[in-house]
Short mmCIF file of C-alpha atoms in Angstrom, two decimals:
data_model
loop_
_atom_site.label_atom_id
_atom_site.label_comp_id
_atom_site.label_asym_id
_atom_site.label_seq_id
_atom_site.Cartn_x
_atom_site.Cartn_y
_atom_site.Cartn_z
CA UNK A 1312 29.65 -125.42 -13.73
CA UNK A 1313 32.06 -126.86 -16.25
CA UNK A 1314 33.07 -123.43 -17.49
CA UNK A 1315 34.09 -122.11 -14.07
CA UNK A 1316 35.98 -125.21 -13.04
CA UNK A 1317 37.63 -125.46 -16.44
CA UNK A 1318 38.95 -121.89 -16.12
CA UNK A 1319 40.39 -122.65 -12.73
CA UNK A 1320 41.81 -125.92 -14.00
CA UNK A 1321 43.62 -124.22 -16.90
CA UNK A 1322 44.95 -121.57 -14.54
CA UNK A 1323 46.35 -124.26 -12.26
CA UNK A 1324 48.05 -125.89 -15.24
CA UNK A 1325 49.69 -122.57 -16.10
CA UNK A 1326 50.84 -122.15 -12.54
CA UNK A 1327 52.22 -125.67 -12.38
CA UNK A 1328 54.09 -124.93 -15.58
CA UNK A 1329 55.48 -121.87 -13.86
CA UNK A 1330 56.80 -124.07 -11.05
CA UNK A 1331 58.66 -126.09 -13.66
CA UNK A 1332 60.15 -122.94 -15.16
CA UNK A 1333 61.02 -121.57 -11.77
CA UNK A 1334 62.96 -124.70 -10.89
CA UNK A 1335 65.33 -123.78 -13.74
CA UNK A 1336 65.29 -120.11 -12.87
CA UNK A 1337 66.49 -120.79 -9.34
CA UNK A 1338 69.74 -122.24 -10.66
CA UNK A 1339 70.62 -119.03 -12.48
CA UNK A 1340 69.90 -116.43 -9.86
CA UNK A 1341 71.93 -117.52 -6.89
CA UNK A 1342 74.35 -114.63 -7.43
CA UNK A 1343 71.47 -112.11 -7.39
CA UNK A 1344 70.46 -113.22 -3.88
CA UNK A 1345 73.49 -111.38 -2.53
CA UNK A 1346 72.38 -108.07 -4.07
CA UNK A 1347 70.88 -105.44 -1.76
CA UNK A 1348 67.67 -105.16 -3.78
CA UNK A 1349 63.96 -105.38 -2.98
CA UNK A 1350 61.60 -105.68 -5.95
CA UNK A 1351 57.90 -104.93 -5.33
CA UNK A 1352 54.82 -104.94 -7.60
CA UNK A 1353 51.59 -103.14 -6.69
CA UNK A 1354 48.70 -101.28 -8.34
CA UNK A 1355 48.65 -98.05 -6.36
CA UNK A 1356 49.29 -95.15 -8.73
CA UNK A 1357 47.02 -92.21 -7.77
CA UNK A 1358 48.33 -89.28 -5.77
CA UNK A 1359 47.22 -90.53 -2.38
CA UNK A 1360 48.25 -94.08 -3.22
CA UNK A 1361 51.75 -92.98 -4.24
CA UNK A 1362 52.09 -90.95 -1.06
CA UNK A 1363 51.11 -94.00 0.98
CA UNK A 1364 53.58 -96.30 -0.77
CA UNK A 1365 56.34 -93.70 -0.48
CA UNK A 1366 55.69 -93.57 3.27
CA UNK A 1367 55.72 -97.37 3.58
CA UNK A 1368 58.93 -97.74 1.60
CA UNK A 1369 60.40 -94.88 3.65
CA UNK A 1370 59.81 -96.93 6.80
CA UNK A 1371 61.68 -99.83 5.21
CA UNK A 1372 64.59 -97.65 4.10
CA UNK A 1373 64.89 -96.14 7.57
CA UNK A 1374 65.86 -99.61 8.79
CA UNK A 1375 67.69 -100.79 5.67
CA UNK A 1376 69.19 -97.71 3.98
CA UNK A 1377 71.65 -99.76 1.93
CA UNK A 1378 68.87 -101.57 0.03
CA UNK A 1379 67.70 -100.38 -3.39
CA UNK A 1380 63.91 -100.67 -3.70
CA UNK A 1381 62.71 -101.41 -7.22
CA UNK A 1382 59.05 -100.39 -7.20
CA UNK A 1383 56.82 -101.43 -10.12
CA UNK A 1384 53.34 -99.89 -9.92
CA UNK A 1385 50.89 -101.18 -12.55
CA UNK A 1386 47.90 -98.89 -13.14
CA UNK A 1387 44.41 -99.93 -14.09
CA UNK A 1388 41.30 -101.83 -13.15
CA UNK A 1389 41.63 -101.98 -9.39
CA UNK A 1390 44.47 -104.47 -9.71
CA UNK A 1391 43.16 -106.45 -12.69
CA UNK A 1392 45.99 -105.27 -14.94
CA UNK A 1393 48.63 -106.01 -12.32
CA UNK A 1394 47.30 -109.51 -11.74
CA UNK A 1395 47.76 -110.25 -15.44
CA UNK A 1396 51.32 -108.95 -15.22
CA UNK A 1397 51.96 -111.16 -12.20
CA UNK A 1398 50.66 -114.25 -14.03
CA UNK A 1399 53.09 -113.52 -16.86
CA UNK A 1400 56.02 -113.01 -14.50
CA UNK A 1401 55.19 -116.19 -12.62
CA UNK A 1402 55.06 -118.19 -15.83
CA UNK A 1403 58.41 -116.74 -16.89
CA UNK A 1404 60.07 -117.54 -13.58
CA UNK A 1405 60.55 -113.86 -12.85
CA UNK A 1406 58.53 -113.48 -9.66
CA UNK A 1407 59.34 -110.30 -7.73
CA UNK A 1408 60.26 -110.30 -4.06
CA UNK A 1409 56.73 -109.32 -3.06
CA UNK A 1410 53.47 -108.37 -4.75
CA UNK A 1411 50.14 -106.83 -3.78
CA UNK A 1412 46.94 -108.87 -3.89
CA UNK A 1413 43.50 -109.30 -2.46
CA UNK A 1414 43.73 -112.14 0.09
CA UNK A 1415 41.54 -114.56 -1.87
CA UNK A 1416 43.44 -113.76 -5.06
CA UNK A 1417 46.36 -115.67 -3.55
CA UNK A 1418 44.53 -119.00 -3.37
CA UNK A 1419 45.35 -120.16 -6.96
CA UNK A 1420 49.05 -119.51 -6.27
CA UNK A 1421 48.79 -121.35 -2.93
CA UNK A 1422 47.05 -124.29 -4.61
CA UNK A 1423 49.91 -124.42 -7.12
CA UNK A 1424 52.50 -124.34 -4.30
CA UNK A 1425 53.93 -121.02 -5.49
CA UNK A 1426 53.81 -119.08 -2.23
CA UNK A 1427 56.06 -119.10 0.83
CA UNK A 1428 54.37 -118.97 4.23
CA UNK A 1429 55.38 -116.06 6.44
CA UNK A 1430 54.33 -117.46 9.80
CA UNK A 1431 57.42 -115.99 11.48
CA UNK A 1432 56.11 -112.46 10.81
CA UNK A 1433 52.85 -113.22 12.58
CA UNK A 1434 54.24 -113.01 16.10
CA UNK A 1435 52.01 -113.06 19.17
CA UNK A 1436 52.35 -109.26 19.28
CA UNK A 1437 51.02 -108.91 15.72
CA UNK A 1438 48.19 -111.41 16.27
CA UNK A 1439 47.08 -109.62 19.42
CA UNK A 1440 47.01 -106.26 17.63
CA UNK A 1441 44.69 -107.17 14.74
CA UNK A 1442 41.06 -108.37 14.76
CA UNK A 1443 40.52 -112.08 14.20
CA UNK A 1444 38.89 -111.53 10.80
CA UNK A 1445 41.98 -109.70 9.50
CA UNK A 1446 44.20 -112.50 10.78
CA UNK A 1447 41.97 -115.15 9.19
CA UNK A 1448 41.98 -113.32 5.86
CA UNK A 1449 45.79 -113.59 5.74
CA UNK A 1450 45.74 -117.39 6.10
CA UNK A 1451 45.34 -119.94 3.37
CA UNK A 1452 43.24 -123.10 3.89
CA UNK A 1453 46.27 -124.95 5.34
CA UNK A 1454 46.13 -122.62 8.35
CA UNK A 1455 49.45 -120.88 7.63
CA UNK A 1456 49.97 -117.19 6.99
CA UNK A 1457 50.84 -116.04 3.48
CA UNK A 1458 50.06 -112.32 3.57
CA UNK A 1459 50.54 -109.12 5.54
CA UNK A 1460 48.00 -106.27 5.32
CA UNK A 1461 49.09 -102.64 5.00
CA UNK A 1462 45.83 -101.24 6.30
CA UNK A 1463 42.08 -101.66 6.32
CA UNK A 1464 39.57 -99.97 4.07
CA UNK A 1465 35.99 -100.00 5.27
CA UNK A 1466 33.63 -101.34 2.61
CA UNK A 1467 29.99 -100.38 2.03
CA UNK A 1468 29.72 -96.75 3.20
CA UNK A 1469 27.05 -94.29 2.07
CA UNK A 1470 28.77 -90.88 1.77
CA UNK A 1471 26.36 -87.95 1.67
CA UNK A 1472 26.44 -84.18 1.23
CA UNK A 1473 25.41 -82.72 4.59
CA UNK A 1474 24.26 -79.42 3.06
CA UNK A 1475 21.90 -81.19 0.67
CA UNK A 1476 20.50 -83.30 3.48
CA UNK A 1477 20.02 -80.28 5.78
CA UNK A 1478 18.36 -78.12 3.12
CA UNK A 1479 15.84 -80.88 2.45
CA UNK A 1480 15.17 -81.82 6.07
CA UNK A 1481 16.78 -85.23 5.73
CA UNK A 1482 18.60 -87.29 8.34
CA UNK A 1483 20.57 -90.51 8.18
CA UNK A 1484 18.14 -93.40 7.59
CA UNK A 1485 17.51 -96.06 10.19
CA UNK A 1486 15.11 -98.16 8.11
CA UNK A 1487 14.58 -98.90 4.43
CA UNK A 1488 11.41 -96.78 4.54
CA UNK A 1489 13.59 -93.86 5.68
CA UNK A 1490 16.02 -94.62 2.86
CA UNK A 1491 13.38 -94.64 0.12
CA UNK A 1492 11.91 -91.42 1.55
CA UNK A 1493 15.32 -89.74 1.12
CA UNK A 1494 15.51 -90.93 -2.46
CA UNK A 1495 11.99 -89.78 -3.29
CA UNK A 1496 12.44 -86.38 -1.62
CA UNK A 1497 15.62 -85.58 -3.53
CA UNK A 1498 14.21 -86.85 -6.81
CA UNK A 1499 11.20 -84.53 -6.48
CA UNK A 1500 13.62 -81.62 -5.92
CA UNK A 1501 15.44 -82.41 -9.15
CA UNK A 1502 18.55 -83.73 -7.35
CA UNK A 1503 19.94 -87.13 -8.26
CA UNK A 1504 19.49 -89.10 -5.03
CA UNK A 1505 22.22 -91.69 -5.72
CA UNK A 1506 25.38 -90.91 -7.67
CA UNK A 1507 26.62 -94.00 -9.52
CA UNK A 1508 29.56 -94.31 -11.88
CA UNK A 1509 29.58 -97.83 -13.31
CA UNK A 1510 31.57 -97.19 -16.46
CA UNK A 1511 33.88 -99.95 -15.20
CA UNK A 1512 30.98 -102.26 -14.18
CA UNK A 1513 32.25 -103.14 -10.70
CA UNK A 1514 30.59 -100.20 -8.80
CA UNK A 1515 27.15 -101.71 -9.50
CA UNK A 1516 28.31 -105.03 -8.06
CA UNK A 1517 29.73 -103.04 -5.17
CA UNK A 1518 26.16 -102.01 -4.32
CA UNK A 1519 25.09 -105.68 -4.47
CA UNK A 1520 27.84 -106.55 -1.99
CA UNK A 1521 26.75 -103.72 0.30
CA UNK A 1522 23.09 -104.73 0.23
CA UNK A 1523 24.02 -108.37 0.82
CA UNK A 1524 25.63 -107.29 4.09
CA UNK A 1525 22.49 -105.34 4.99
CA UNK A 1526 20.64 -108.68 5.15
CA UNK A 1527 22.61 -109.48 8.31
CA UNK A 1528 25.89 -111.17 9.13
CA UNK A 1529 24.43 -114.70 9.10
CA UNK A 1530 23.13 -114.31 5.56
CA UNK A 1531 26.38 -112.66 4.43
CA UNK A 1532 28.34 -115.55 5.92
CA UNK A 1533 26.13 -118.04 4.07
CA UNK A 1534 26.58 -116.11 0.82
CA UNK A 1535 30.39 -116.01 0.89
CA UNK A 1536 30.46 -119.66 1.96
CA UNK A 1537 28.51 -120.65 -1.14
CA UNK A 1538 25.35 -121.67 0.70
CA UNK A 1539 22.88 -119.33 -1.01
CA UNK A 1540 22.25 -121.70 -3.87
CA UNK A 1541 18.54 -121.40 -4.66
CA UNK A 1542 16.97 -118.72 -6.85
CA UNK A 1543 14.01 -118.43 -4.49
CA UNK A 1544 16.13 -117.56 -1.43
CA UNK A 1545 14.16 -114.73 0.16
CA UNK A 1546 17.14 -112.55 1.13
CA UNK A 1547 18.81 -112.97 -2.25
CA UNK A 1548 15.61 -111.98 -4.03
CA UNK A 1549 15.04 -109.05 -1.66
CA UNK A 1550 18.59 -107.78 -2.25
CA UNK A 1551 18.16 -107.88 -6.02
CA UNK A 1552 14.71 -106.28 -5.93
CA UNK A 1553 16.15 -103.41 -3.86
CA UNK A 1554 18.82 -102.95 -6.51
CA UNK A 1555 16.18 -102.75 -9.23
CA UNK A 1556 14.25 -100.19 -7.18
CA UNK A 1557 17.42 -98.17 -6.60
CA UNK A 1558 18.01 -97.90 -10.33
CA UNK A 1559 15.27 -95.29 -10.68
CA UNK A 1560 17.24 -92.99 -8.40
CA UNK A 1561 20.64 -93.11 -10.17
CA UNK A 1562 22.00 -90.28 -12.31
CA UNK A 1563 21.03 -90.94 -15.93
CA UNK A 1564 24.64 -90.78 -17.18
CA UNK A 1565 25.96 -93.36 -14.68
CA UNK A 1566 27.31 -95.64 -17.44
CA UNK A 1567 29.60 -92.84 -18.64
CA UNK A 1568 31.14 -92.04 -15.24
CA UNK A 1569 33.80 -93.65 -13.09
CA UNK A 1570 33.20 -94.12 -9.37
CA UNK A 1571 35.25 -91.06 -8.40
CA UNK A 1572 33.46 -88.87 -10.95
CA UNK A 1573 30.18 -89.99 -9.42
CA UNK A 1574 31.42 -89.21 -5.92
CA UNK A 1575 32.41 -85.80 -7.24
CA UNK A 1576 28.71 -85.14 -7.93
CA UNK A 1577 28.03 -85.60 -4.23
CA UNK A 1578 30.95 -83.36 -3.30
CA UNK A 1579 29.49 -80.48 -5.38
CA UNK A 1580 25.89 -81.07 -4.29
CA UNK A 1581 24.67 -82.31 -7.67
CA UNK A 1582 23.69 -85.60 -6.02
CA UNK A 1583 22.69 -86.66 -2.53
CA UNK A 1584 24.93 -89.62 -1.76
CA UNK A 1585 27.06 -92.39 -3.23
CA UNK A 1586 28.07 -95.86 -2.07
CA UNK A 1587 31.75 -96.76 -1.83
CA UNK A 1588 34.57 -97.79 0.47
CA UNK A 1589 36.62 -95.41 2.60
CA UNK A 1590 38.35 -94.18 -0.54
CA UNK A 1591 35.13 -92.25 -1.18
CA UNK A 1592 35.97 -89.93 1.69
CA UNK A 1593 39.18 -89.04 -0.10
CA UNK A 1594 37.23 -87.29 -2.86
CA UNK A 1595 35.75 -84.90 -0.28
CA UNK A 1596 39.06 -84.37 1.49
CA UNK A 1597 40.92 -83.63 -1.75
CA UNK A 1598 38.23 -81.03 -2.53
CA UNK A 1599 38.89 -79.33 0.81
CA UNK A 1600 35.75 -80.63 2.50
CA UNK A 1601 35.65 -81.55 6.19
CA UNK A 1602 33.99 -84.39 8.05
CA UNK A 1603 31.38 -84.06 9.53
CA UNK A 1604 30.61 -80.45 8.52
CA UNK A 1605 30.62 -80.96 4.75
CA UNK A 1606 30.03 -84.67 4.38
CA UNK A 1607 28.67 -87.49 6.47
CA UNK A 1608 28.53 -91.27 6.34
CA UNK A 1609 25.90 -93.85 7.13
CA UNK A 1610 25.44 -97.56 6.59
CA UNK A 1611 22.72 -99.55 4.89
CA UNK A 1612 19.81 -100.31 7.23
CA UNK A 1613 20.64 -103.65 8.81
CA UNK A 1614 24.41 -103.27 8.39
CA UNK A 1615 25.30 -100.64 10.99
CA UNK A 1616 26.79 -103.21 13.37
CA UNK A 1617 28.90 -104.86 10.67
CA UNK A 1618 32.29 -103.55 9.54
CA UNK A 1619 33.18 -104.44 5.95
CA UNK A 1620 36.87 -105.29 5.86
CA UNK A 1621 38.61 -104.72 2.56
CA UNK A 1622 42.26 -105.74 2.67
CA UNK A 1623 45.14 -105.17 0.34
CA UNK A 1624 48.02 -107.43 1.28
CA UNK A 1625 51.53 -108.27 0.20
CA UNK A 1626 52.63 -111.86 -0.38
CA UNK A 1627 55.92 -113.73 -0.81
CA UNK A 1628 56.23 -115.85 -3.98
CA UNK A 1629 58.53 -118.82 -4.33
CA UNK A 1630 61.48 -117.93 -6.50
CA UNK A 1631 62.09 -114.55 -4.95
CA UNK A 1632 65.58 -113.39 -5.84
CA UNK A 1633 66.19 -111.51 -2.60
CA UNK A 1634 64.60 -113.56 0.21
CA UNK A 1635 66.33 -111.74 3.07
CA UNK A 1636 65.19 -108.31 1.92
CA UNK A 1637 61.72 -109.71 1.21
CA UNK A 1638 61.31 -111.11 4.73
CA UNK A 1639 62.56 -107.83 6.20
CA UNK A 1640 59.93 -106.05 4.07
CA UNK A 1641 57.16 -108.09 5.67
CA UNK A 1642 58.49 -107.52 9.16
CA UNK A 1643 58.49 -103.77 8.56
CA UNK A 1644 54.94 -103.75 7.13
CA UNK A 1645 53.71 -105.56 10.23
CA UNK A 1646 54.93 -102.83 12.60
CA UNK A 1647 52.49 -100.31 14.01
CA UNK A 1648 54.71 -97.47 12.81
CA UNK A 1649 54.57 -98.65 9.20
CA UNK A 1650 50.81 -99.24 9.45
CA UNK A 1651 50.30 -95.64 10.56
CA UNK A 1652 52.59 -94.15 7.94
CA UNK A 1653 50.78 -95.98 5.13
CA UNK A 1654 47.16 -95.76 6.26
CA UNK A 1655 47.12 -91.99 6.83
CA UNK A 1656 47.70 -90.77 3.26
CA UNK A 1657 45.91 -93.79 1.78
CA UNK A 1658 42.65 -92.95 3.54
CA UNK A 1659 42.66 -96.31 5.33
CA UNK A 1660 42.90 -97.14 8.99
CA UNK A 1661 45.75 -99.27 10.35
CA UNK A 1662 45.08 -103.00 10.56
CA UNK A 1663 46.81 -102.94 13.94
CA UNK A 1664 44.53 -101.41 16.55
CA UNK A 1665 47.56 -100.27 18.59
CA UNK A 1666 48.80 -97.97 15.81
CA UNK A 1667 48.67 -94.22 16.38
CA UNK A 1668 46.37 -92.09 14.20
CA UNK A 1669 47.90 -88.62 14.43
CA UNK A 1670 48.09 -85.55 12.23
CA UNK A 1671 48.31 -87.54 9.01
CA UNK A 1672 44.76 -88.83 9.45
CA UNK A 1673 41.53 -87.02 8.57
CA UNK A 1674 38.63 -86.54 10.95
CA UNK A 1675 36.71 -89.13 8.94
CA UNK A 1676 39.39 -91.75 9.46
CA UNK A 1677 39.70 -91.02 13.19
CA UNK A 1678 36.11 -90.25 14.17
CA UNK A 1679 34.10 -92.50 11.86
CA UNK A 1680 36.00 -95.37 10.26
CA UNK A 1681 38.29 -96.15 13.21
CA UNK A 1682 35.41 -95.87 15.69
CA UNK A 1683 33.26 -98.22 13.64
CA UNK A 1684 36.22 -100.60 13.33
CA UNK A 1685 36.56 -100.67 17.12
CA UNK A 1686 32.89 -100.84 18.05
CA UNK A 1687 31.37 -103.08 15.34
CA UNK A 1688 29.74 -106.27 16.56
CA UNK A 1689 30.77 -108.21 13.47
CA UNK A 1690 33.43 -108.04 10.78
CA UNK A 1691 32.91 -109.28 7.28
CA UNK A 1692 35.53 -109.76 4.57
CA UNK A 1693 34.82 -107.89 1.36
CA UNK A 1694 33.61 -110.26 -1.34
CA UNK A 1695 36.77 -109.95 -3.43
CA UNK A 1696 38.68 -110.85 -0.27
CA UNK A 1697 36.32 -113.63 0.75
CA UNK A 1698 35.18 -115.48 -2.37
CA UNK A 1699 36.87 -117.05 -5.40
CA UNK A 1700 37.89 -114.62 -8.12
CA UNK A 1701 36.17 -116.71 -10.79
CA UNK A 1702 32.90 -116.44 -8.88
CA UNK A 1703 33.25 -112.67 -8.54
CA UNK A 1704 33.92 -112.31 -12.25
CA UNK A 1705 30.72 -114.14 -13.12
CA UNK A 1706 28.77 -112.32 -10.41
CA UNK A 1707 29.82 -108.98 -11.88
CA UNK A 1708 28.67 -110.06 -15.35
CA UNK A 1709 25.28 -111.15 -13.99
CA UNK A 1710 24.69 -107.97 -12.04
CA UNK A 1711 25.68 -105.81 -15.01
CA UNK A 1712 23.44 -107.67 -17.45
CA UNK A 1713 20.39 -108.69 -15.41
CA UNK A 1714 20.20 -105.74 -13.01
CA UNK A 1715 22.06 -102.94 -14.79
CA UNK A 1716 20.50 -103.52 -18.22
CA UNK A 1717 17.46 -105.81 -17.92
CA UNK A 1718 16.26 -104.77 -14.43
CA UNK A 1719 15.24 -108.40 -13.89
CA UNK A 1720 15.72 -109.52 -10.27
CA UNK A 1721 14.35 -113.02 -10.89
CA UNK A 1722 16.75 -113.67 -13.77
CA UNK A 1723 19.65 -112.39 -11.68
CA UNK A 1724 18.68 -114.64 -8.76
CA UNK A 1725 18.49 -117.67 -11.04
CA UNK A 1726 21.90 -116.94 -12.58
CA UNK A 1727 23.55 -116.29 -9.21
CA UNK A 1728 22.15 -119.50 -7.73
CA UNK A 1729 23.59 -121.37 -10.72
CA UNK A 1730 27.12 -119.99 -10.37
CA UNK A 1731 27.04 -120.61 -6.60
CA UNK A 1732 26.30 -124.27 -7.32
CA UNK A 1733 29.01 -124.46 -9.98
CA UNK A 1734 31.81 -122.85 -7.96
CA UNK A 1735 34.35 -124.61 -5.79
CA UNK A 1736 34.43 -122.97 -2.33
CA UNK A 1737 37.88 -123.69 -0.87
CA UNK A 1738 37.41 -121.73 2.34
CA UNK A 1739 34.57 -121.44 4.87
CA UNK A 1740 34.19 -118.31 6.99
CA UNK A 1741 32.95 -118.08 10.56
CA UNK A 1742 31.85 -114.48 11.11
CA UNK A 1743 29.81 -114.85 14.28
CA UNK A 1744 31.45 -115.01 17.73
#
């Protein structure tokens, strides 16, 4: 308990120090505010990610062709490296005009009064076009908006090789008994049932997040609200025991692979399926595979009516040198045209449901992800978007050690219950209508 709160406390001190530094920085940059510049930091560096950002910036430049966009992509760790860079910039009083983040990753900056609300961008038109959960994820606990999403990535999808399933008489599972039968059938045929690449640790926790959702939206809501605080909680224990059971069906070299290398095993037919967000479909599409002929998608039994919402957003820090260009940037991102231009090459779907999904979108995006987005009974924020970053860091360590290495569900449940009790939960979610 003390360790988690101490980390957050020290971080707040650093951020408060940054406010002090920024107060001096403001005095020396007034001349720069007149410059036609927009400075952006993000962590999208792969081919599809670059194409998506180029399209988004292109939308901005169509409206503001006299602005020079200074783009600073920081590769590595799903944003972990960029967040460290942002902390350094904030401390130095050199905040850019806008930066990418997970929604919950903004809370420490909000608590330190280092963000500017962008309520004016959230017009009635924008609010009406996005689901309530997306709107809520862009608010801080004071009820104001501090972020704009570029698109939505569906979390917790099981991507499978349709040829492998057909050759072995398998169909998409409706129950956990069906699921284990698929695993056992493929294992007996010498095919790795589940492709996992947890070289970077987080993909194993990704499975935990997915299975937590399979326990139902009420349990998921309790979990991300910090209410699953006992080691004997039946659904927590069941989730962890399923993870231990799954481990016998992973590829033996999973610790040496990245998530995309593991998905590549499914693409080639060396494995049956893998668990990932919508970005997993991109590995099939890049390989020239078509949905639904070459690959399919299903959801964990119990989670078919829940859409996992993973959001990447842009925020506005205090101290921005070019506030006019920054606000124009947010207004452009919020348009349905910009949402379409970005989401297509990125493999996402637009956060605005009134955006067009034309030629730039794959069949998977149009016929699976977008349909699920529209028809789901419930929406859940991804855990990185819905829980404190300090909690997620400790959760990942526990899953890696107690499930990945020790295969000990009871020890994992005990450790998770402890960190739930020790964490501050600044926001409470309401996921049920």
